[in-house]
PDB file of C-alpha atoms in Angstrom:
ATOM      1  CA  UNK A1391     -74.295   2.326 168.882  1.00 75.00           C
ATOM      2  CA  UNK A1392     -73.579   3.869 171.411  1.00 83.00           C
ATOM      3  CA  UNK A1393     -69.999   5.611 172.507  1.00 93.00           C
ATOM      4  CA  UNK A1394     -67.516   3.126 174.197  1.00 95.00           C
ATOM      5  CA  UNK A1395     -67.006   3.150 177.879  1.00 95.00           C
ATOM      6  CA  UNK A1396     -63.291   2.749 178.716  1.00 97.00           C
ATOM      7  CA  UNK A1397     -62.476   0.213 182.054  1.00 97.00           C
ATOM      8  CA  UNK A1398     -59.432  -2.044 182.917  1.00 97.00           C
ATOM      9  CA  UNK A1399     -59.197  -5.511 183.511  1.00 96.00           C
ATOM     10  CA  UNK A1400     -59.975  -5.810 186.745  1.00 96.00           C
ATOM     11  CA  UNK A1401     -62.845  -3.757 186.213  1.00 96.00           C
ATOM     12  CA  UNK A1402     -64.373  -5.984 184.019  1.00 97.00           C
ATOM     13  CA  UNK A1403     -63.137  -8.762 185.959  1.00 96.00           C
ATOM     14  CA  UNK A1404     -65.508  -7.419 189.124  1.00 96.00           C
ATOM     15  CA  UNK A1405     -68.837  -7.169 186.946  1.00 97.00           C
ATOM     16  CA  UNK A1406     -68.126  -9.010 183.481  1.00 96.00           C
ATOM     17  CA  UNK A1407     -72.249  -9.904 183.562  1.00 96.00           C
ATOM     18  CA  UNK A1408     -73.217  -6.104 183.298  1.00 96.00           C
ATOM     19  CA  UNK A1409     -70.726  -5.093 180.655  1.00 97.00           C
ATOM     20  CA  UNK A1410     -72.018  -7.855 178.501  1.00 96.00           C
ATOM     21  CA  UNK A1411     -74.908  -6.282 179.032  1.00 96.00           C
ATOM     22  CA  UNK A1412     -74.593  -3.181 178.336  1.00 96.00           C
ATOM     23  CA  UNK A1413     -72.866  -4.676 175.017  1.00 96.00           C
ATOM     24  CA  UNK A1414     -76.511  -6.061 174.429  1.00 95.00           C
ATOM     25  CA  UNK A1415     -78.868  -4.473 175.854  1.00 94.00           C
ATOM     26  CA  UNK A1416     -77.573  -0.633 175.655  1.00 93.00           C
ATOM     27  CA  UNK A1417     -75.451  -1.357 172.493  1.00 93.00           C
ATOM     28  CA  UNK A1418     -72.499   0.412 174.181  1.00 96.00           C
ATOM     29  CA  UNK A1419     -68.984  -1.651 173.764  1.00 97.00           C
ATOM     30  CA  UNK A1420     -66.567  -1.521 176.515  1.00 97.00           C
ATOM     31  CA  UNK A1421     -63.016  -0.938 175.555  1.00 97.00           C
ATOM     32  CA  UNK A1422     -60.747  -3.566 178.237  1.00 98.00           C
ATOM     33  CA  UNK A1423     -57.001  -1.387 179.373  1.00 97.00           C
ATOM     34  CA  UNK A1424     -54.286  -3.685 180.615  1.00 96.00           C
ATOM     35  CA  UNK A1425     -51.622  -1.372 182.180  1.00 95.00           C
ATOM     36  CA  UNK A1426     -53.121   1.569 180.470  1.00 94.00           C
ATOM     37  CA  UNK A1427     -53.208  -0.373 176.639  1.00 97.00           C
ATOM     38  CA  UNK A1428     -56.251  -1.219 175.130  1.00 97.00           C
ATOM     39  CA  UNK A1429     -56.077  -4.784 174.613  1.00 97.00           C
ATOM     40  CA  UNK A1430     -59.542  -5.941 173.950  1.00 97.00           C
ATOM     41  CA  UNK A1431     -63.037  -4.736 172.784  1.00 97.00           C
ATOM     42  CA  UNK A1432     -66.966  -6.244 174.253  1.00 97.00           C
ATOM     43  CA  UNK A1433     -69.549  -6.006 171.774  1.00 97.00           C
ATOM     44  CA  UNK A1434     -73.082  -7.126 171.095  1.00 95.00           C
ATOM     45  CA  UNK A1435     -72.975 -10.731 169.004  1.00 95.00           C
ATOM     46  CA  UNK A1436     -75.198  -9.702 166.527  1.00 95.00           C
ATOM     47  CA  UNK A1437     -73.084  -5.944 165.934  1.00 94.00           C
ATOM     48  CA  UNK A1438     -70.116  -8.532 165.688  1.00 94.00           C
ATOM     49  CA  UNK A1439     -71.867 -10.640 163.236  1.00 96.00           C
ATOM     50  CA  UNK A1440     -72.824  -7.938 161.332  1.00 94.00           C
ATOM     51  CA  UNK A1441     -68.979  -6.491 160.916  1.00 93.00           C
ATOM     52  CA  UNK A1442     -67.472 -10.004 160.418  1.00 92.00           C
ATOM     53  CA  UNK A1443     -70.448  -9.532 157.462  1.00 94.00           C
ATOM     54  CA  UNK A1444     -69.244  -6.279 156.450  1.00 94.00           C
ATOM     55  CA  UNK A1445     -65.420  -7.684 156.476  1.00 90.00           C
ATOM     56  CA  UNK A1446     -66.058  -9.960 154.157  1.00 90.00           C
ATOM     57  CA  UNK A1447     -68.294  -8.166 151.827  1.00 89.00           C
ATOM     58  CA  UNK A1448     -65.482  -6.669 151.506  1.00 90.00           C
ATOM     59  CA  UNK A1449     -62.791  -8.501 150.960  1.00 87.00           C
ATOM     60  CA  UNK A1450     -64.714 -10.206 148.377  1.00 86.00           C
ATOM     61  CA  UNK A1451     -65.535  -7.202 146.393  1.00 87.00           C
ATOM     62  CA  UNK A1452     -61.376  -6.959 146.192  1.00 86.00           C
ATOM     63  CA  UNK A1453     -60.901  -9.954 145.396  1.00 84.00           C
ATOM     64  CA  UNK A1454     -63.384 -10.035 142.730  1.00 83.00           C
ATOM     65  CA  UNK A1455     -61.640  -6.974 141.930  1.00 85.00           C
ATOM     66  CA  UNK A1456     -58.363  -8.690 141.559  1.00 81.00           C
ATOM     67  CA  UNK A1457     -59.984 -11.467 139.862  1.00 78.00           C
ATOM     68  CA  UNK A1458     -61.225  -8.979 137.151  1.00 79.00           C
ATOM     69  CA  UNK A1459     -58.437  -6.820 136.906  1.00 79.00           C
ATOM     70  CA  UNK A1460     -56.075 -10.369 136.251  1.00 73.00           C
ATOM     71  CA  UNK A1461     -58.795 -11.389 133.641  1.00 72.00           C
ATOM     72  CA  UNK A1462     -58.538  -8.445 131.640  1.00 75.00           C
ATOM     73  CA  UNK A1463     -54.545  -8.531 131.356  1.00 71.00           C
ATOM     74  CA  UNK A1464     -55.016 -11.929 130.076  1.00 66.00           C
ATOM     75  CA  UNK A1465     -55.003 -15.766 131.764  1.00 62.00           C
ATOM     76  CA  UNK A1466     -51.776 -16.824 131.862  1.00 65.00           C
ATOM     77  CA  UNK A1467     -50.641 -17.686 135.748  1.00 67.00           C
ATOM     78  CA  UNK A1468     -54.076 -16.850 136.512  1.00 70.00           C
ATOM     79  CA  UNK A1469     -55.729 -18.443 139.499  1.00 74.00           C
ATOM     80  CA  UNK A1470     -59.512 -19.515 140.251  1.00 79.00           C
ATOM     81  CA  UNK A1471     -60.933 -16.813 143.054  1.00 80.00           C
ATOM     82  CA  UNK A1472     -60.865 -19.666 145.385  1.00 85.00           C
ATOM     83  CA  UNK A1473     -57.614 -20.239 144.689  1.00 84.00           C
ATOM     84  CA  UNK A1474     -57.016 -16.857 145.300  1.00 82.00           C
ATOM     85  CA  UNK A1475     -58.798 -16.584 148.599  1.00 86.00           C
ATOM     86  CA  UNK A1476     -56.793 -19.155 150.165  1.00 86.00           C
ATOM     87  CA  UNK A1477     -53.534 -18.104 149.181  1.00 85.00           C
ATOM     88  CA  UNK A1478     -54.653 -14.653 151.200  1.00 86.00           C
ATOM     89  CA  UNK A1479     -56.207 -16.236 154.314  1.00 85.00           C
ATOM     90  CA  UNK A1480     -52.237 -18.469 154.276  1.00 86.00           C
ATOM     91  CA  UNK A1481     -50.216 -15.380 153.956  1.00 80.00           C
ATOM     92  CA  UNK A1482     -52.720 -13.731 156.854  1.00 79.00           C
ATOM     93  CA  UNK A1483     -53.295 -16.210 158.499  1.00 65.00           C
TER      94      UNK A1483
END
């Protein structure tokens, strides 16, 4: 991947067809400034994909961490991992 290239709004606005492609094609995001913040990111689908992948390889590896760590200190209160998975995606959500 390459280096991000930096352009506001209205940038992106005037040729939103070749920064999508240069998401896909070049596999360079484009960070999108509003007033000088960076608000937004355009990436490739499948380099999304992959870090929504990545995410929740992740947070699944904690919570089966959790899951463990609970088990070992015994089962009372103890909740299923689904349990557990919803009651994070509530308070996060």
């Amino acid at each position: 991947m390459s280096d991000p290239v930096v352009e506001s709004m209205a940038d992106v606005r005037a040729h939103l067809a070749d920064v999508i492609d240069r998401a896909r094609r070049e596999e360079t995001p484009t960070i999108i400034t509003r007033r000088g913040k960076q608000e937004a990111v355009v990436i490739d689908i499948q380099e999304y994909q992959r870090l929504r992948e990545i995410a929740e390889n992740a947070e699944e590896a904690w919570l089966n961490q959790l899951a463990d760590e609970a088990e070992s200190e015994g089962t009372e209160g103890a909740v299923s991992l689904e349990e557990m998975a919803a009651l994070l995606r509530a308070h996060q959500g």
